[in-house]
Each structure stands twice: as structure tokens, then as C-alpha cells.
Protein backbone atom coordinates (compact mmCIF):
# COMPACT_ATOMS: atom_id res chain seq x y z
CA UNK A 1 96.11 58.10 79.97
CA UNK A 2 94.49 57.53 76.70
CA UNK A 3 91.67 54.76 76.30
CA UNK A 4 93.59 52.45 74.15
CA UNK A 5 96.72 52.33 76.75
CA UNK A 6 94.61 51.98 79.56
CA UNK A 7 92.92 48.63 77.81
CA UNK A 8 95.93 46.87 77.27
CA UNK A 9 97.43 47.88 80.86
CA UNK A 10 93.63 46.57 82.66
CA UNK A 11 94.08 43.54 80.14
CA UNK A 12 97.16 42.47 82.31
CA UNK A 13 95.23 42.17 85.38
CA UNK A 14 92.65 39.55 84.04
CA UNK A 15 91.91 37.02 85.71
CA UNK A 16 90.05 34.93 83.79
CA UNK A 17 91.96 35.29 80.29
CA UNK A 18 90.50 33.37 77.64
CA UNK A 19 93.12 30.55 76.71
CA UNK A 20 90.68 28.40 74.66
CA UNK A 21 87.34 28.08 73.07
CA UNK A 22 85.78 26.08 75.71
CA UNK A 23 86.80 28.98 78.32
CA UNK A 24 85.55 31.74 75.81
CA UNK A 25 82.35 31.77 77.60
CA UNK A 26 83.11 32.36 80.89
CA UNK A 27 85.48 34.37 79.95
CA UNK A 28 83.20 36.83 78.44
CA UNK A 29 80.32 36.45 81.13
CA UNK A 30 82.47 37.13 84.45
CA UNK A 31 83.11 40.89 83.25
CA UNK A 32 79.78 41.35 82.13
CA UNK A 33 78.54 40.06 85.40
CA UNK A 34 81.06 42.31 86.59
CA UNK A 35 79.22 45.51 84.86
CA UNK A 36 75.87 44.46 86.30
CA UNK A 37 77.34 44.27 89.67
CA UNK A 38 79.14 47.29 89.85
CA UNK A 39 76.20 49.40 88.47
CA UNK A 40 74.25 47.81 91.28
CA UNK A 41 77.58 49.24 93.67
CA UNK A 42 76.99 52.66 92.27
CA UNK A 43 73.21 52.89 92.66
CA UNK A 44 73.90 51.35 96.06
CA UNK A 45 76.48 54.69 97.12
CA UNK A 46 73.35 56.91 95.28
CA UNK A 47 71.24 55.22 98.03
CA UNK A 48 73.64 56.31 101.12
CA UNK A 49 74.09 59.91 99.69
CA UNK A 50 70.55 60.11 99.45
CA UNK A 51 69.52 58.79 103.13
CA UNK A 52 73.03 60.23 104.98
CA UNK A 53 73.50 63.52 103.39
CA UNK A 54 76.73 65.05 104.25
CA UNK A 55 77.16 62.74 106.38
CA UNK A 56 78.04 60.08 103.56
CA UNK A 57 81.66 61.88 102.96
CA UNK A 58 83.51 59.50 101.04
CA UNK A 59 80.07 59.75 98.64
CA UNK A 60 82.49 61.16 95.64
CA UNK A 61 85.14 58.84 96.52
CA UNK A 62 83.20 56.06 96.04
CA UNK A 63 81.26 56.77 93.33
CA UNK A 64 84.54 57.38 91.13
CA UNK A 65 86.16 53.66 92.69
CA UNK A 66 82.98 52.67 90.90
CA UNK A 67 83.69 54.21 88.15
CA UNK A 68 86.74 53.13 87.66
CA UNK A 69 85.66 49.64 87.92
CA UNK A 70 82.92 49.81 85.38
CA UNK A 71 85.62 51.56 83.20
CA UNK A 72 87.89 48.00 83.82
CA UNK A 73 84.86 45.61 83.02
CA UNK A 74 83.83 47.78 79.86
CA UNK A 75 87.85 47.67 78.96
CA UNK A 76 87.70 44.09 79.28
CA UNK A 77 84.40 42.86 77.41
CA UNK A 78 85.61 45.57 74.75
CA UNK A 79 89.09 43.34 74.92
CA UNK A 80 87.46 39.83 74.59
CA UNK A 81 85.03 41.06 71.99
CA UNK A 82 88.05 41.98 69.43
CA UNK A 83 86.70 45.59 70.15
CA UNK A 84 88.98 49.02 70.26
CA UNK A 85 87.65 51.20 73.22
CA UNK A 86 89.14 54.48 71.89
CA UNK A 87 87.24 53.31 68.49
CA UNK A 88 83.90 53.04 70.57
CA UNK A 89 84.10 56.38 72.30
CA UNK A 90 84.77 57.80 68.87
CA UNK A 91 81.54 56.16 67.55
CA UNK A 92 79.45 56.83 70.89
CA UNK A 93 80.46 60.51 70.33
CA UNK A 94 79.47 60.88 66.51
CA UNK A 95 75.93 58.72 67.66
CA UNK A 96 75.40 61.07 70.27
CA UNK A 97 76.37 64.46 68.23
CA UNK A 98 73.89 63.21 65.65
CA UNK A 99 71.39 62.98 68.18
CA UNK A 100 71.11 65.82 70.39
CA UNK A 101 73.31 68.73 68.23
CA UNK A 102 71.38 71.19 67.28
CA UNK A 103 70.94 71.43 63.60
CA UNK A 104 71.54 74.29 61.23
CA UNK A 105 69.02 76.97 61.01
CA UNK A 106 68.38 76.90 57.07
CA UNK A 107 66.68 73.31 55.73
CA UNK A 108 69.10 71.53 53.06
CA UNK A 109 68.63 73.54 49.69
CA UNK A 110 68.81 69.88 47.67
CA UNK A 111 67.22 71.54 44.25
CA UNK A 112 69.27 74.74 44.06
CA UNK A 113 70.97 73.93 40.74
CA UNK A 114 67.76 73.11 39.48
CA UNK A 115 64.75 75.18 36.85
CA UNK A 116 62.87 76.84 39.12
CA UNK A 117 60.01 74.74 38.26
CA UNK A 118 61.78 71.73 39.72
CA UNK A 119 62.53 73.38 43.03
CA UNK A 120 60.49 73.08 46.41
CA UNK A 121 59.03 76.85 47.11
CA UNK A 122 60.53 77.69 50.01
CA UNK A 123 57.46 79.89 51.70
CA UNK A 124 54.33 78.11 51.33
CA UNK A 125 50.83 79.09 53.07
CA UNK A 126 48.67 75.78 53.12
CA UNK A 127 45.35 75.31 53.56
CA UNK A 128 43.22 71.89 54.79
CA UNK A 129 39.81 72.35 54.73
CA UNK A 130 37.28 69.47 55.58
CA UNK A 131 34.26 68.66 52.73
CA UNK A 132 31.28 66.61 53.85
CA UNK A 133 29.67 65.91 50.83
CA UNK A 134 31.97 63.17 49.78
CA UNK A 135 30.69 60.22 51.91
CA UNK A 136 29.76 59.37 55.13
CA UNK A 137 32.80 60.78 56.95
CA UNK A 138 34.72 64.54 56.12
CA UNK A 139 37.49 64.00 53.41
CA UNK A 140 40.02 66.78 53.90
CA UNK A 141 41.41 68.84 50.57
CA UNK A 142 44.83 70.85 50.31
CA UNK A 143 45.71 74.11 48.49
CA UNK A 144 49.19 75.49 48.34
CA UNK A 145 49.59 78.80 47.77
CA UNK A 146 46.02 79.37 46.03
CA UNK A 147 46.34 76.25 44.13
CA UNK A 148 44.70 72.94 44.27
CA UNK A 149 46.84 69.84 45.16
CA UNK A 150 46.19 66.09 45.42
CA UNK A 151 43.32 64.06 45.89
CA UNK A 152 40.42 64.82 48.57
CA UNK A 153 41.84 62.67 51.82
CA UNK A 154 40.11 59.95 54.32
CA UNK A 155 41.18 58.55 57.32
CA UNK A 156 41.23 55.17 55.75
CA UNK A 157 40.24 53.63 58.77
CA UNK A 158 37.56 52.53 60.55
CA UNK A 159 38.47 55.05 64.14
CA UNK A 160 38.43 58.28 62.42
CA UNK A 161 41.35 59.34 64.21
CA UNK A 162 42.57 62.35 62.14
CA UNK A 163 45.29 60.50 59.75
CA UNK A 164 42.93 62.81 56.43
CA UNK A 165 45.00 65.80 57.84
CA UNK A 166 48.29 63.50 57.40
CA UNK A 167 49.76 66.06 54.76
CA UNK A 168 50.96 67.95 57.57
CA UNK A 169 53.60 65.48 58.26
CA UNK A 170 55.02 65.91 54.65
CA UNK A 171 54.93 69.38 55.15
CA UNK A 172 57.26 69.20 58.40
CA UNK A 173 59.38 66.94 56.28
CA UNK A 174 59.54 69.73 53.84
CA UNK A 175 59.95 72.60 56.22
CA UNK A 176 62.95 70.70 58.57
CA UNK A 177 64.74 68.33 56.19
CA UNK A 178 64.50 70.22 52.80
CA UNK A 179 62.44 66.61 51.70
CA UNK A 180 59.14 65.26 50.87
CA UNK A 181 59.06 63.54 47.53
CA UNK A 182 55.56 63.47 47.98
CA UNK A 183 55.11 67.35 48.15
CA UNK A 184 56.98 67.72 45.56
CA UNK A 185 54.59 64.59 42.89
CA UNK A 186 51.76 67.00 44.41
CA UNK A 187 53.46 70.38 43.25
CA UNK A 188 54.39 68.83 40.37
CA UNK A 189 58.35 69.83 41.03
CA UNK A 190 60.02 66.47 39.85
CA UNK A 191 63.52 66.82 38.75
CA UNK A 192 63.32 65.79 35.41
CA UNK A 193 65.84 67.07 33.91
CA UNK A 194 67.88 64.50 35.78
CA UNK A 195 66.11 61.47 35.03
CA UNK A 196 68.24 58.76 37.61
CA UNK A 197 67.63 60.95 40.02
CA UNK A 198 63.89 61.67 39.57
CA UNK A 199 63.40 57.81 39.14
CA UNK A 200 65.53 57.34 42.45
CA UNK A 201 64.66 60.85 44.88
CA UNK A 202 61.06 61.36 43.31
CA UNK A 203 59.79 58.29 42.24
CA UNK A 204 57.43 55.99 43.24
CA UNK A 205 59.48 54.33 45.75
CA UNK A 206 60.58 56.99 47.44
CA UNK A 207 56.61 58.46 47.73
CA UNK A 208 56.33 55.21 49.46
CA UNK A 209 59.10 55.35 51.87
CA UNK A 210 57.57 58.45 52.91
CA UNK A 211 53.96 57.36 53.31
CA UNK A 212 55.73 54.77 55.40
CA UNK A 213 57.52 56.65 57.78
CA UNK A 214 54.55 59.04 58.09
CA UNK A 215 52.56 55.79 58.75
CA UNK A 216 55.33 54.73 61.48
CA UNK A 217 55.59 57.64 63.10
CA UNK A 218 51.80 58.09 63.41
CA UNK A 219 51.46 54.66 64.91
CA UNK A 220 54.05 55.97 67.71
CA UNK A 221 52.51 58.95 68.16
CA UNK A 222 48.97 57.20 68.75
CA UNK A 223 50.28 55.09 72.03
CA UNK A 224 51.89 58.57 73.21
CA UNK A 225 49.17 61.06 73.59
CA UNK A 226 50.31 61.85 69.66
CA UNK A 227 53.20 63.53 71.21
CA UNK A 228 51.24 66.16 73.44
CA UNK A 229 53.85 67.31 75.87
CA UNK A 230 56.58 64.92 74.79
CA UNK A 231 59.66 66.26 73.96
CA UNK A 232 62.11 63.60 73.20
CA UNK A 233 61.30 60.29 70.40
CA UNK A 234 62.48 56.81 70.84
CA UNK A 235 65.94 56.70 69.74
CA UNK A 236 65.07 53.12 67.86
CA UNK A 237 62.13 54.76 66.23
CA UNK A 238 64.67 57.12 65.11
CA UNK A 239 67.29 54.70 64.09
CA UNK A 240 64.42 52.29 61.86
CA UNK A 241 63.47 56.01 60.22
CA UNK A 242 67.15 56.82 59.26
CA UNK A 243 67.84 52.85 58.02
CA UNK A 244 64.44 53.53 56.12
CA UNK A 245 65.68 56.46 54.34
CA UNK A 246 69.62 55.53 53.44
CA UNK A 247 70.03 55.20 50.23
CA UNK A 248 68.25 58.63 49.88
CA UNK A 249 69.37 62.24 49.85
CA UNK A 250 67.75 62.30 53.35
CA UNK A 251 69.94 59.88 54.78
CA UNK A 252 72.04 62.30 56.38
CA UNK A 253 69.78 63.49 58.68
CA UNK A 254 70.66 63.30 62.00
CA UNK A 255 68.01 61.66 64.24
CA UNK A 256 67.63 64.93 65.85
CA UNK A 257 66.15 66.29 62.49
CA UNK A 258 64.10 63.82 61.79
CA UNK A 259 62.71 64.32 65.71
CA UNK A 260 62.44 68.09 65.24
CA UNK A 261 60.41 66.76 61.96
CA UNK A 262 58.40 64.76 63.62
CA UNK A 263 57.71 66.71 66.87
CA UNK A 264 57.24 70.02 64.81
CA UNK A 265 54.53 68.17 62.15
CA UNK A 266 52.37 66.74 65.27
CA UNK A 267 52.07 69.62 67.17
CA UNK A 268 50.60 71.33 63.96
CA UNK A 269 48.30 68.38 63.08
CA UNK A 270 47.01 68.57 66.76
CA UNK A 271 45.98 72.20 65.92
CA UNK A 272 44.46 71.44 62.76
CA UNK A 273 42.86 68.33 64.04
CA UNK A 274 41.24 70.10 66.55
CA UNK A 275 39.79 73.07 64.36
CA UNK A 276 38.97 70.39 61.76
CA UNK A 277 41.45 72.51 59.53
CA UNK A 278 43.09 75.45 59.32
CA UNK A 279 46.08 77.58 57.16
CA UNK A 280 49.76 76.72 57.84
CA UNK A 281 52.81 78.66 57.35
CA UNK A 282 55.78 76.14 56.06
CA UNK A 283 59.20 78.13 55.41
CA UNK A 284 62.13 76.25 54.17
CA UNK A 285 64.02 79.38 55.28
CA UNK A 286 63.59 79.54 58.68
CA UNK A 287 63.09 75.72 58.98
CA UNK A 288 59.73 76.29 60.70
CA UNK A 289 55.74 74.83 60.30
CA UNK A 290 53.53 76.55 62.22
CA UNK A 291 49.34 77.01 62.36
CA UNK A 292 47.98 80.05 61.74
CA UNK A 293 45.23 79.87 62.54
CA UNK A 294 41.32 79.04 60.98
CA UNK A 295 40.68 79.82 57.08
């Protein structure tokens, strides 16, 4: 039996139809009480397996009764809210693909057809190294590849908590989603010779979409032990990155890329933090960031 048969045959059997606007809301809170209740069933059968063992025989039995009536309740909310269940499994499918698939093994090439001095490099060996001469506190400078980039970096904050090494993060953008308009303002490989879409992928607004989703992510990471032995990212972390990043030729990464990003860049800056510096490997490639080690 497909999904959207089985709706309209459980829609027979309800028994508290909706008829008119003033029944509309009970007739949309008795089946979600219904969900809450039968979850509570199904934990409750968990229990019994768990305290009677084999003894519990009818364990499968009941848990797929239970089953089947969450599968009713769901049918029916989905029913009363206008909704098509086969249409939500479809979508819960695609959202879950996009979150856990693994992704492809090369990072998007998204300036092949351009000069080669408009294109990202795709091996780069980095190197942060800490001055103290600036002010009161170690500003951090980058080279790529021999060469000088950016500005000397702070912490911009009054706990020096590391955020001077943040170039990492546009790195890992770089390395895992083929993106950093940022890197690219520091390398000095605009496309220019498409002038909407420099003013739109590699303009100012863009730079700042990235500094902001660096900033967000680093604010996560802060209240989580900046990701030391975490594996997986709140999915609505996730979700405000990708609604971020739309309308850009990064919005079709999957919130498992932009994890993989995210993970990958912190546990480099932990490295780097902790040897106040260090060289780093980024290939576009491979799709990898890693630390190499002290300069």
C-alpha cells in the first residue's frame, strides 16, 4: 500500500472529522494528542523489553501496533492540515539525503571557465604566524604560498579567545565547498571579467555573509568545547547557514558540507591555536585542510 492510499483509507475511520470551523480545533488537537500518546505507548513497550527480556515476547508485536498507530495519527494531522503524506516522505527523504550523504570527493570547480588569474589555486600551503610588536596583544599575519595576504589580525575582543587565527575557517570554506569570497578579495582572484557576477559572488556583500557565518559558527563552537570531540552540528545552525547563503553559488551545499566545513576548519584552528600558529595544507583537490605542523 502506497502512502497516499493508505491516507485516504485511515481518513474514513475518523472520528472526529472536521465539519466546521468551530470544530477545526479539536479536530486537529485529538490526533496530535494522539501522536504524543502513542509515542509515550512505544517508549512504554521499550521499558518492558528492557526489564523482561525474552520474556516480553509480543515486544515486536507491539512495537509495530504502535507503529501503525503513529502512522494513522501522522496520516490524519497530515489530512486536516491540507498536507500530502507521500509529498512529505518525498521531502523528509531529500532533507535527510542532504544531510547525512556523503559528498563528492573533489570541491565544486566554480571558476574553471575562468583566466587563471581569476581562479582559486587549488593547492595552497598557508602560513599564520603571531607578531607581538603590534600592540598589547599578538596580531596574527597570513602568507599563501610565499606571498603576503591581508591585514595583520586581532581577536577584536576583549577574551583573547583565538578568533586572530579566524582565516582558517575561510580556508575550510575554500578547501570543502570550492568558496570563500573572502580568500579570493585576499588573493586578489575576483572574477572580473564577469562584472554581475563579481559584484554579486565577490563583492562586498558576499565578504560579509562570510565573516558572518564564520562569526556564527564560532559563537557555536565557543558553548561546545569549539567542537573538540563533536562530531555532528545542530541541524538549525545548519539550516540559518544555508538560508544565509541562498542566493549564492554556495547555496547548494548540502548541510553536510557546510558541517564537514565547519568541523574540518575547527579542528585545524584548535591546532594552530594551540601552537600559536603553524603551516596548513588546503587542497581543493582532495577536499581536505589539514595542519602541518610549526613554521
Amino acid at each position: 500500500m502506497d502512502l497516499k492510499a493508505y491516507q485516504a483509507q485511515a481518513l474514513l475511520t475518523d472520528k472526529v472529522p472536521r465539519t466546521s470551523e468551530d470544530e477545526a480545533a479539536t479536530a486537529l488537537i485529538v490526533p496530535m494528542l494522539g501522536l504524543a500518546g502513542e509515542t509515550g505507548q512505544l517508549l512504554s513497550e521499550y521499558k518492558k523489553h528492557l526489564r523482561d527480556g525474552a520474556a516480553h515476547r509480543l515486544f515486536k508485536d507491539r512495537v509495530g501496533e504502535e507503529l501503525g498507530d503513529l502512522l494513522w495519527y501522522i496520516a490524519n494531522v497530515a489530512s486536516k492540515f491540507g498536507l500530502d503524506l507521500d509529498q512529505i516522505a518525498e521531502k523528509n527523504l531529500d532533507k535527510v539525503r542532504a544531510r547525512f550523504a556523503p559528498s563528492s570527493a573533489q570541491a565544486p570547480q566554480r571558476d574553471s571557465e575562468f583566466p587563471d588569474l581569476e581562479r582559486l589555486p587549488r593547492q595552497m600551503i598557508v602560513r599564520l604566524a603571531e607578531e607581538h610588536e603590534t600592540g598589547p596583544r599578538p596580531k596574527v599575519r597570513m602568507t599563501i604560498n610565499g606571498e603576503g595576504i591581508g591585514s595583520l589580525l586581532g581577536d577584536n575582543a576583549y577574551d583573547p579567545d583565538g578568533y586572530r587565527f579566524h582565516d582558517v575557517f575561510h580556508l575550510a570554506y575554500a578547501a570543502v565547498l570550492g568558496w570563500s569570497p573572502n580568500l579570493r578579495a585576499f588573493l586578489k582572484r575576483k572574477r572580473k571579467s564577469r562584472p554581475l557576477l563579481d559584484e554579486v559572488e565577490d563583492g562586498g556583500r558576499a565578504r560579509i555573509i562570510e565573516e558572518g557565518v564564520s562569526a556564527l559558527a564560532f559563537d557555536y563552537a565557543r558553548v561546545h568545547s569549539f567542537l573538540d570531540g563533536v562530531s555532528e552540528i545542530d541541524y538549525g545552525l545548519l539550516r540559518t547557514i544555508q538560508s544565509m547563503t541562498s542566493h549564492l553559488e554556495v547555496g547548494g551545499a548540502t548541510a553536510a558540507d557546510w558541517e564537514r566545513a565547519i568541523l574540518e576548519g575547527f579542528a585545524v584552528w584548535r591546532q594552530v591555536l594551540a601552537n600559536n600558529g603553524g603551516e596548513i595544507s588546503v587542497d581543493l583537490d582532495a577536499r581536505t585542510i589539514s595542519y602541518l605542523g610549526t613554521i
